[in-house]
Short mmCIF file of C-alpha atoms in Angstrom, two decimals:
data_model
loop_
_atom_site.label_atom_id
_atom_site.label_comp_id
_atom_site.label_asym_id
_atom_site.label_seq_id
_atom_site.Cartn_x
_atom_site.Cartn_y
_atom_site.Cartn_z
CA MET A 116 -146.87 -57.32 12.59
CA LYS A 117 -144.74 -54.32 13.42
CA GLN A 118 -143.21 -52.29 10.59
CA ARG A 119 -140.16 -50.12 10.85
CA ARG A 120 -138.49 -47.82 8.42
CA ASN A 121 -135.00 -48.66 9.61
CA SER A 122 -132.89 -51.71 8.77
CA PRO A 123 -131.71 -54.55 11.07
CA ALA A 124 -128.27 -52.98 11.49
CA GLU A 125 -129.74 -49.52 12.14
CA ALA A 126 -132.11 -50.88 14.76
CA ARG A 127 -129.27 -52.75 16.37
CA THR A 128 -127.20 -49.56 16.53
CA GLN A 129 -130.06 -47.77 18.29
CA LYS A 130 -130.36 -50.65 20.75
CA LYS A 131 -126.64 -50.58 21.52
CA THR A 132 -126.81 -46.98 22.63
CA HIS A 133 -128.76 -48.19 25.68
CA THR A 134 -126.46 -51.06 26.59
CA SER A 135 -123.59 -51.10 29.03
CA GLY A 136 -120.22 -49.96 27.72
CA GLY A 137 -118.56 -52.78 29.64
CA ARG A 138 -119.86 -55.39 27.25
CA PHE A 139 -116.95 -55.03 24.88
CA ARG A 140 -114.44 -56.20 27.44
CA ARG A 141 -116.49 -59.30 28.13
CA ILE A 142 -116.72 -60.33 24.47
CA ALA A 143 -114.37 -63.29 24.88
CA ALA A 144 -116.96 -64.95 27.10
CA ALA A 145 -120.18 -63.49 25.73
CA MET A 146 -119.49 -64.34 22.10
CA LEU A 147 -119.52 -68.05 22.93
CA ALA A 148 -123.24 -67.94 23.74
CA PHE A 149 -124.76 -67.90 20.26
CA GLY A 150 -125.91 -71.15 18.63
CA MET A 151 -124.95 -72.66 15.29
CA THR A 152 -127.27 -74.47 12.88
CA PHE A 153 -127.22 -75.86 9.37
CA SER A 154 -130.18 -75.23 7.09
CA GLY A 155 -129.52 -77.19 3.90
CA ILE A 156 -131.02 -74.47 1.64
CA PHE A 157 -129.87 -74.67 -1.96
CA PRO A 158 -131.15 -71.71 -4.01
CA GLY A 159 -130.87 -72.55 -7.67
CA ASN A 160 -129.52 -69.23 -8.84
CA ILE A 161 -126.60 -68.94 -6.41
CA SER A 162 -124.13 -70.57 -8.80
CA LEU A 163 -125.07 -67.97 -11.43
CA PHE A 164 -124.33 -65.09 -9.10
CA THR A 165 -122.73 -62.14 -10.89
CA ALA A 166 -123.60 -59.20 -8.67
CA PRO A 167 -120.53 -58.60 -6.44
CA ALA A 168 -118.65 -56.29 -8.81
CA TYR A 169 -121.85 -54.45 -9.68
CA ALA A 170 -122.97 -54.16 -6.08
CA ALA A 171 -119.59 -53.01 -4.84
CA SER A 172 -119.67 -50.13 -7.33
CA ARG A 173 -123.07 -48.86 -6.18
CA ASP A 174 -123.76 -46.51 -3.31
CA PHE A 175 -127.00 -47.65 -1.70
CA THR A 176 -127.77 -44.76 0.60
CA GLY A 177 -131.54 -45.10 0.76
CA PRO A 178 -132.98 -46.84 3.82
CA ASP A 179 -135.40 -49.00 1.86
CA VAL A 180 -133.58 -50.24 -1.24
CA VAL A 181 -131.85 -53.61 -1.67
CA CYS A 182 -130.17 -55.37 -4.57
CA LEU A 183 -131.05 -59.00 -5.27
CA ASP A 184 -128.50 -61.53 -6.46
CA GLY A 185 -128.44 -62.43 -10.12
CA LYS A 186 -130.82 -59.58 -11.00
CA ASN A 187 -128.45 -56.59 -10.96
CA ARG A 188 -131.30 -54.29 -10.00
CA GLU A 189 -132.48 -52.27 -7.05
CA VAL A 190 -135.67 -53.46 -5.34
CA PRO A 191 -137.62 -50.88 -3.34
CA GLY A 192 -139.49 -52.02 -0.27
CA ASN A 193 -139.58 -51.91 3.53
CA TRP A 194 -137.85 -53.80 6.32
CA GLU A 195 -140.28 -55.46 8.72
CA TYR A 196 -139.52 -56.66 12.22
CA VAL A 197 -141.61 -59.72 13.08
CA GLY A 198 -141.15 -61.70 16.28
CA LYS A 199 -137.57 -60.53 16.73
CA GLU A 200 -136.78 -61.43 13.13
CA TRP A 201 -136.37 -59.34 9.98
CA ARG A 202 -137.95 -59.66 6.55
CA TYR A 203 -137.82 -57.42 3.49
CA ARG A 204 -141.23 -56.69 1.94
CA LYS A 205 -141.27 -55.56 -1.66
CA LYS A 206 -143.69 -52.95 -2.99
CA ASP A 207 -145.93 -55.68 -4.46
CA GLY A 208 -146.49 -57.08 -0.95
CA THR A 209 -144.37 -60.22 -1.36
CA TYR A 210 -141.27 -60.98 0.67
CA VAL A 211 -137.76 -61.61 -0.61
CA SER A 212 -137.16 -65.33 0.02
CA SER A 213 -134.44 -67.92 -0.69
CA GLN A 214 -132.25 -65.12 -2.00
CA TRP A 215 -129.20 -63.06 -1.20
CA LEU A 216 -129.75 -59.36 -0.52
CA TYR A 217 -127.13 -56.64 -0.81
CA TYR A 218 -127.90 -53.68 1.45
CA GLN A 219 -125.61 -50.80 2.42
CA ASP A 220 -122.37 -52.66 1.61
CA LYS A 221 -123.34 -55.89 3.38
CA TRP A 222 -124.76 -59.25 2.31
CA TYR A 223 -127.81 -60.93 3.88
CA TYR A 224 -129.70 -64.13 3.15
CA ALA A 225 -133.47 -64.51 3.36
CA ASP A 226 -134.72 -68.07 3.90
CA ALA A 227 -137.73 -69.71 2.28
CA ASP A 228 -140.06 -67.80 4.60
CA GLY A 229 -138.29 -64.50 3.99
CA TYR A 230 -136.54 -64.28 7.38
CA LEU A 231 -132.90 -63.24 7.52
CA LYS A 232 -130.42 -65.86 8.65
CA THR A 233 -128.78 -64.68 11.86
CA ASP A 234 -126.44 -65.71 14.66
CA GLY A 235 -124.33 -68.52 13.37
CA ARG A 236 -123.23 -70.85 10.64
CA VAL A 237 -125.49 -71.77 7.75
CA LYS A 238 -124.77 -74.04 4.81
CA LEU A 239 -126.05 -72.72 1.46
CA ALA A 240 -125.43 -74.48 -1.85
CA GLY A 241 -122.73 -76.54 -0.21
CA HIS A 242 -120.87 -73.53 1.21
CA PRO A 243 -120.74 -72.65 4.93
CA TYR A 244 -121.47 -68.99 5.71
CA TYR A 245 -121.50 -67.10 9.00
CA PHE A 246 -124.08 -64.42 9.85
CA ASP A 247 -124.11 -61.95 12.72
CA GLU A 248 -127.05 -61.08 14.96
CA ASP A 249 -128.21 -58.45 12.46
CA GLY A 250 -128.19 -60.99 9.63
CA ALA A 251 -125.12 -59.55 7.88
CA MET A 252 -122.68 -62.06 6.42
CA ILE A 253 -119.50 -62.14 8.52
CA THR A 254 -116.10 -61.75 6.86
CA GLY A 255 -112.60 -61.54 8.27
CA TRP A 256 -111.26 -63.37 11.32
CA LEU A 257 -113.76 -65.47 13.24
CA LEU A 258 -113.70 -67.71 16.32
CA ASP A 259 -116.43 -70.36 16.03
CA SER A 260 -118.01 -71.05 19.42
CA GLU A 261 -119.23 -74.45 18.28
CA ASP A 262 -115.84 -76.01 17.59
CA GLY A 263 -113.58 -73.45 19.27
CA ARG A 264 -111.55 -73.03 16.08
CA TRP A 265 -110.32 -69.92 14.29
CA TYR A 266 -111.28 -69.20 10.67
CA ARG A 267 -110.61 -66.35 8.28
CA ILE A 268 -113.47 -65.66 5.91
CA ARG A 269 -112.79 -64.07 2.56
CA GLU A 270 -114.73 -61.10 1.27
CA ASP A 271 -116.92 -63.40 -0.85
CA GLY A 272 -117.87 -65.47 2.21
CA SER A 273 -115.66 -68.47 1.45
CA MET A 274 -113.16 -69.94 3.89
CA THR A 275 -109.48 -69.14 3.68
CA THR A 276 -107.37 -72.27 3.21
CA GLY A 277 -103.62 -72.65 2.97
CA TRP A 278 -101.20 -69.85 3.79
CA ILE A 279 -101.75 -66.18 4.57
CA ASN A 280 -99.46 -63.50 5.96
CA ALA A 281 -101.34 -61.13 8.27
CA GLY A 282 -99.82 -58.48 10.49
CA GLY A 283 -96.32 -59.71 9.66
CA TYR A 284 -97.04 -63.28 10.80
CA TRP A 285 -97.59 -66.45 8.74
CA TYR A 286 -100.70 -68.56 9.41
CA LEU A 287 -101.78 -71.89 7.92
CA PHE A 288 -105.38 -73.08 7.50
CA ASP A 289 -106.38 -76.67 6.78
CA PRO A 290 -108.57 -77.64 3.79
CA LYS A 291 -111.69 -76.98 5.91
CA GLY A 292 -110.52 -73.48 6.78
CA ARG A 293 -109.46 -74.24 10.38
CA LEU A 294 -106.38 -72.47 11.70
CA TYR A 295 -103.52 -74.64 12.93
CA MET A 296 -102.78 -73.76 16.57
CA GLY A 297 -99.48 -75.11 17.89
CA GLY A 298 -97.63 -78.29 17.02
CA ARG A 299 -95.92 -79.31 13.78
CA HIS A 300 -97.67 -79.60 10.44
CA MET A 301 -96.58 -80.60 6.96
CA ALA A 302 -97.17 -78.24 4.01
CA ASP A 303 -95.34 -77.68 0.71
CA GLY A 304 -93.02 -80.57 1.56
CA HIS A 305 -91.81 -78.85 4.75
CA LEU A 306 -92.54 -79.66 8.38
CA TYR A 307 -93.43 -76.35 10.06
CA THR A 308 -93.67 -75.52 13.76
CA PHE A 309 -96.42 -73.24 15.11
CA HIS A 310 -96.97 -71.25 18.29
CA GLU A 311 -100.12 -71.90 20.32
CA ASN A 312 -101.61 -68.60 19.07
CA GLY A 313 -101.44 -69.92 15.48
CA ARG A 314 -98.39 -67.95 14.39
CA LEU A 315 -95.75 -69.83 12.43
CA ALA A 316 -92.40 -69.98 14.20
CA ALA A 317 -90.67 -67.87 11.56
CA GLY A 318 -88.30 -65.22 12.83
CA SER A 319 -88.84 -66.75 16.26
CA PHE A 320 -87.60 -69.22 18.84
CA ILE A 321 -89.09 -72.52 19.90
CA ARG A 322 -87.36 -73.22 23.20
CA THR A 323 -83.70 -72.49 22.43
CA ARG A 324 -83.93 -73.17 18.68
CA PHE A 325 -84.01 -70.32 16.18
CA TYR A 326 -86.31 -70.45 13.13
CA ASN A 327 -85.66 -68.11 10.20
CA LEU A 328 -88.28 -66.19 8.23
CA ASP A 329 -88.95 -69.28 6.12
CA GLY A 330 -89.92 -71.21 9.24
CA ILE A 331 -86.83 -73.42 8.96
CA HIS A 332 -84.56 -74.19 11.91
CA ASP A 333 -81.23 -72.34 11.65
CA PRO A 334 -78.77 -73.85 14.18
CA GLU A 335 -76.39 -70.89 13.88
CA GLY A 336 -79.00 -68.71 15.57
CA ASP A 337 -79.70 -71.07 18.48
CA MET A 338 -79.20 -69.84 22.03
CA ILE A 339 -75.93 -70.66 23.77
CA LEU A 340 -76.21 -72.24 27.22
CA TYR A 341 -73.60 -71.59 29.92
CA GLY A 342 -73.59 -73.70 33.07
CA LYS A 343 -73.80 -77.28 34.21
CA ARG A 344 -77.56 -77.21 34.88
CA LYS A 345 -79.73 -78.39 32.03
CA PRO A 346 -82.95 -76.34 32.00
CA PRO A 347 -86.12 -78.43 32.30
CA LYS A 348 -88.74 -78.39 29.57
CA THR A 349 -90.98 -76.09 31.63
CA GLU A 350 -88.33 -73.35 31.59
CA GLU A 351 -87.69 -73.79 27.87
CA ASP A 352 -91.43 -73.59 27.23
CA LYS A 353 -91.42 -70.18 28.93
CA LEU A 354 -88.93 -69.03 26.30
CA THR A 355 -91.31 -70.17 23.56
CA GLU A 356 -94.15 -68.24 25.18
CA GLN A 357 -92.03 -65.09 25.42
CA PHE A 358 -91.17 -65.14 21.72
CA SER A 359 -94.71 -65.93 20.56
CA GLU A 360 -95.54 -62.24 21.22
CA ILE A 361 -92.41 -60.66 19.67
CA PRO A 362 -92.74 -59.62 15.98
CA PRO A 363 -90.70 -61.80 13.56
CA TYR A 364 -89.18 -58.71 11.94
CA TRP A 365 -87.24 -57.90 15.10
CA VAL A 366 -86.13 -61.44 15.94
CA ASN A 367 -84.84 -61.88 12.39
CA ARG A 368 -83.12 -58.49 12.46
CA PHE A 369 -81.52 -59.44 15.79
CA ARG A 370 -79.99 -62.44 14.06
CA GLU A 371 -78.97 -60.53 10.91
CA ASP A 372 -77.33 -57.83 13.04
CA GLY A 373 -75.06 -60.51 14.50
CA TRP A 374 -76.63 -60.62 17.97
CA GLN A 375 -76.88 -63.74 20.10
CA PHE A 376 -78.64 -64.99 23.25
CA MET A 377 -76.63 -66.47 26.11
CA TRP A 378 -78.49 -68.35 28.85
CA TYR A 379 -76.59 -68.63 32.15
CA THR A 380 -78.38 -71.64 33.58
CA ASP A 381 -76.50 -71.78 36.90
CA LYS A 382 -76.98 -68.11 37.83
CA ILE A 383 -79.98 -66.61 39.60
CA TYR A 384 -79.25 -63.01 38.61
CA LEU A 385 -76.51 -61.00 36.89
CA SER A 386 -76.42 -57.89 39.10
CA ALA A 387 -78.13 -56.44 42.16
CA PRO A 388 -78.08 -52.61 42.36
CA LEU A 389 -79.58 -50.64 45.25
CA THR A 390 -82.75 -48.78 44.24
CA ASP A 391 -85.61 -46.87 45.87
CA ARG A 392 -87.25 -50.28 46.30
CA GLY A 393 -84.26 -51.87 47.97
CA ILE A 394 -82.07 -54.44 46.21
CA TRP A 395 -83.10 -54.93 42.59
CA TYR A 396 -82.07 -58.35 41.25
CA VAL A 397 -81.40 -57.96 37.55
CA LYS A 398 -81.77 -61.17 35.57
CA TYR A 399 -80.57 -59.93 32.19
CA THR A 400 -78.07 -57.64 30.52
CA THR A 401 -78.04 -56.23 26.98
CA ASP A 402 -74.49 -55.72 25.72
CA THR A 403 -74.62 -53.46 22.64
CA ASP A 404 -70.82 -53.55 22.23
CA TYR A 405 -70.52 -57.32 21.91
CA LYS A 406 -74.08 -57.78 20.66
CA LYS A 407 -75.12 -60.21 23.36
CA ILE A 408 -78.24 -60.57 25.48
CA LYS A 409 -77.35 -62.52 28.59
CA PHE A 410 -80.08 -63.80 30.88
CA THR A 411 -80.67 -66.12 33.81
CA ASP A 412 -84.48 -66.32 33.71
CA PRO A 413 -86.57 -66.92 30.55
CA GLU A 414 -89.09 -64.31 31.71
CA ALA A 415 -86.35 -61.65 31.56
CA VAL A 416 -85.82 -62.18 27.83
CA ARG A 417 -88.48 -59.66 26.73
CA MET A 418 -86.86 -56.92 28.79
CA GLY A 419 -83.45 -57.61 27.30
CA PHE A 420 -84.91 -57.82 23.82
CA GLY A 421 -86.81 -54.58 24.40
CA GLU A 422 -83.50 -52.84 25.06
CA TYR A 423 -82.15 -54.25 21.80
CA ILE A 424 -85.15 -52.84 19.89
CA ALA A 425 -84.66 -49.46 21.60
CA SER A 426 -80.98 -49.41 20.63
CA VAL A 427 -81.92 -49.95 16.98
CA LEU A 428 -84.71 -47.35 16.94
CA ARG A 429 -82.37 -44.79 18.49
CA ARG A 430 -80.19 -44.84 15.36
CA THR A 431 -82.61 -42.63 13.40
CA VAL A 432 -83.84 -39.26 14.65
CA LYS A 433 -87.45 -39.79 13.55
CA GLU A 434 -87.87 -43.17 15.22
CA ARG A 435 -85.94 -42.08 18.29
CA ASP A 436 -88.19 -39.06 18.81
CA LYS A 437 -91.34 -41.12 18.27
CA MET A 438 -90.13 -43.76 20.72
CA GLU A 439 -89.28 -41.17 23.38
CA GLU A 440 -92.71 -39.56 23.03
CA ALA A 441 -94.28 -43.00 23.35
CA VAL A 442 -92.29 -43.67 26.55
CA VAL A 443 -93.73 -40.49 28.08
CA GLY A 444 -97.23 -41.65 27.10
CA TYR A 445 -96.57 -45.11 28.48
CA ASP A 446 -95.39 -43.70 31.82
CA GLU A 447 -98.71 -41.86 32.13
CA PHE A 448 -100.64 -44.98 31.13
CA ALA A 449 -98.72 -47.22 33.55
CA SER A 450 -99.29 -44.82 36.45
CA GLY A 451 -103.03 -45.54 36.19
CA SER A 452 -102.67 -49.28 35.63
CA SER A 453 -102.42 -52.04 38.20
CA ILE A 454 -100.77 -54.50 35.82
CA ALA A 455 -98.49 -52.47 33.51
CA PRO A 456 -94.79 -52.92 34.43
CA SER A 457 -92.61 -50.05 35.64
CA LEU A 458 -88.96 -49.65 36.71
CA PRO A 459 -87.35 -48.46 39.96
CA SER A 460 -85.50 -45.12 40.08
CA TYR A 461 -82.12 -46.74 39.39
CA PHE A 462 -83.11 -47.04 35.73
CA ALA A 463 -84.76 -43.63 35.39
CA ASP A 464 -81.86 -42.23 33.34
CA ASP A 465 -81.48 -45.32 31.19
CA GLU A 466 -83.48 -44.46 28.06
CA ASN A 467 -83.14 -47.92 26.54
CA ALA A 468 -84.36 -49.56 29.74
CA MET A 469 -87.36 -47.24 29.95
CA ALA A 470 -88.29 -48.03 26.33
CA ALA A 471 -87.83 -51.73 27.08
CA VAL A 472 -90.42 -51.51 29.86
CA MET A 473 -92.86 -50.02 27.36
CA PHE A 474 -92.26 -52.81 24.86
CA CYS A 475 -92.56 -55.44 27.61
CA GLY A 476 -95.91 -53.97 28.53
CA TYR A 477 -97.13 -54.21 24.96
CA PHE A 478 -95.89 -57.82 24.65
CA ASP A 479 -98.06 -58.82 27.64
CA PRO A 480 -101.56 -59.65 26.26
CA ALA A 481 -103.36 -58.41 29.39
CA VAL A 482 -101.49 -55.09 29.42
CA ARG A 483 -101.96 -54.74 25.67
CA GLU A 484 -105.72 -55.15 26.04
CA GLU A 485 -105.86 -52.43 28.69
CA MET A 486 -103.62 -50.19 26.57
CA ARG A 487 -105.78 -50.55 23.47
CA GLU A 488 -108.88 -49.73 25.46
CA ASN A 489 -107.56 -46.83 27.58
CA SER A 490 -104.69 -45.47 25.45
CA PRO A 491 -105.41 -46.52 21.85
CA GLU A 492 -103.12 -43.88 20.33
CA LEU A 493 -100.23 -45.16 22.43
CA ALA A 494 -100.90 -48.73 21.30
CA GLU A 495 -100.98 -47.62 17.65
CA THR A 496 -97.67 -45.76 18.04
CA ILE A 497 -95.98 -48.77 19.62
CA GLU A 498 -97.34 -51.02 16.87
CA GLU A 499 -95.96 -48.63 14.27
CA LEU A 500 -92.54 -48.73 15.95
CA LEU A 501 -92.66 -52.53 16.14
CA ARG A 502 -93.93 -52.79 12.53
CA VAL A 503 -97.13 -54.58 13.53
CA THR A 504 -99.47 -54.00 10.58
CA PRO A 505 -103.26 -53.41 10.84
CA ASP A 506 -104.21 -56.70 9.16
CA ARG A 507 -103.04 -58.68 12.19
CA LYS A 508 -105.08 -61.54 13.65
CA PRO A 509 -107.39 -60.03 16.29
CA GLU A 510 -107.43 -61.11 19.90
CA GLU A 511 -110.57 -62.57 21.45
CA TYR A 512 -111.55 -59.42 23.33
CA GLU A 513 -111.62 -57.50 20.02
CA LEU A 514 -114.20 -59.74 18.41
CA SER A 515 -117.90 -59.07 18.07
CA GLU A 516 -120.45 -61.03 20.04
CA ASN A 517 -120.58 -63.46 17.15
CA GLY A 518 -116.84 -64.10 17.21
CA GLY A 519 -116.17 -62.19 14.00
CA MET A 520 -114.10 -59.20 12.96
CA GLY A 521 -115.25 -58.19 9.50
CA PHE A 522 -113.32 -56.31 6.84
CA GLY A 523 -116.16 -55.71 4.36
CA GLY A 524 -117.93 -58.04 1.94
CA PHE A 525 -118.38 -58.21 -1.82
CA GLY A 526 -120.71 -61.16 -2.08
CA PRO A 527 -121.33 -64.84 -1.44
CA ALA A 528 -119.05 -67.58 -2.71
CA SER A 529 -119.89 -69.89 -5.56
CA GLU A 530 -117.18 -71.79 -7.40
CA ARG A 531 -113.73 -70.85 -6.15
CA VAL A 532 -110.51 -72.35 -7.50
CA ASP A 533 -107.49 -71.79 -5.28
CA SER A 534 -103.91 -71.83 -6.47
CA LYS A 535 -101.33 -74.20 -5.02
CA ALA A 536 -100.41 -73.52 -1.42
CA THR A 537 -97.10 -71.70 -1.12
CA GLY A 538 -95.69 -71.13 2.33
CA PRO A 539 -92.65 -69.07 3.33
CA ALA A 540 -90.20 -71.88 2.57
CA ALA A 541 -91.70 -72.90 -0.79
CA GLU A 542 -88.77 -73.89 -2.98
CA GLY A 543 -88.13 -71.80 -6.08
CA GLU A 544 -90.74 -69.16 -5.24
CA SER A 545 -88.63 -66.12 -4.38
CA GLY A 546 -91.55 -63.75 -4.72
CA ASP A 547 -93.88 -65.58 -2.32
CA ARG A 548 -93.04 -63.57 0.77
CA ALA A 549 -93.49 -60.22 -0.92
CA GLN A 550 -96.75 -61.39 -2.48
CA ALA A 551 -98.02 -62.66 0.85
CA GLU A 552 -97.44 -59.29 2.48
CA THR A 553 -100.28 -57.96 0.32
CA GLY A 554 -102.64 -60.61 1.65
CA ALA A 555 -102.27 -63.28 -1.04
CA GLU A 556 -103.99 -66.52 -0.10
CA SER A 557 -103.74 -70.10 -1.30
CA SER A 558 -104.83 -73.60 -0.37
CA SER A 559 -103.93 -77.29 -0.48
CA ALA A 560 -102.35 -77.62 2.98
CA SER A 561 -101.99 -81.07 4.48
CA THR A 562 -101.30 -82.30 7.96
CA SER A 563 -98.63 -84.63 9.15
#
């Protein structure tokens, strides 16, 4: 038996200092390697748990002190590392077993033999919990490698069900806590449409159809098609993909400002100026006078929409200055990138076009990943301009090796009674959207 004075998390931190820094970028693949098991442990005192509020108010700074559930007391002892597993040995020589431990703001569970549960999903007293490789209970967004589904775990360890609004987007979880990804689903008496990334189509487009902030189709905001050619479904699906990355705030503001999209289905491009790269075939135009974005190619929509956003931000001195500083930073970032978009010299004096390139770069998931890794301050500035809030759903490359992205924990779940699910279009609930912005959660979603 080998004893150590540090804790599982502390030992893990020391180990990570010797690992390759490239691991983080390979999380999307590496995190799918850990296994999931169910234990069937049912500790009798878990339903009587009363420690979260007490534990959250304490500052456990000592390396060898834990708090046990239901006891509201500190328990001195030592962490022991045995066969690549951790146990907590009390001063009387016995091990903490079949109990929850609260240590340095995190929750752990010791099984009947005193070993911490690690790496996966465990069912305790009828509740599923997730633990990381250090044994800490995972909270926040999580991608389960076993079923490939997204979950969002509350601070008490229970699964989010029903509606949440995170990062300015609506998400819906089924009664088992699984995130709906794409398709149409019934909730609150409404049939809602979702993007493949799980975001509700609210303040967004699905093909050429506009959906308002309640997630309801508004025909007055639909795109207008000009031309005899009817676009095939594959082209319309490209439109849906483009808008799945644009924040709802801006799409809704576009509509409220009286703007409209016009798709010229018979045209290949709208203009062809001579640039330092030869002829540049422009497939969009943003008309700020008549409030129209005209395009010939669905993939040109983000560029046109980026110019619209720039025209709005330019109205205030503070946002204009911040955007112009960000454009300078983006130009430096793009010069060292092999995938970030840039413009030919013809557009060098067009401030809106230059800002649009920056926004297009951010809307591309691959460019956004590179930006967050190599120019994090630039990414944060762009997110501030676009009103993307910090509580957004993470992307796979941002997750830990266990598929989780925690936001702190207050304790395990026992009995939890959720209120009725209320989505963005819930009738007679005018305060729902404002409440959801603060992270309100609810349940009782059903599928069609």
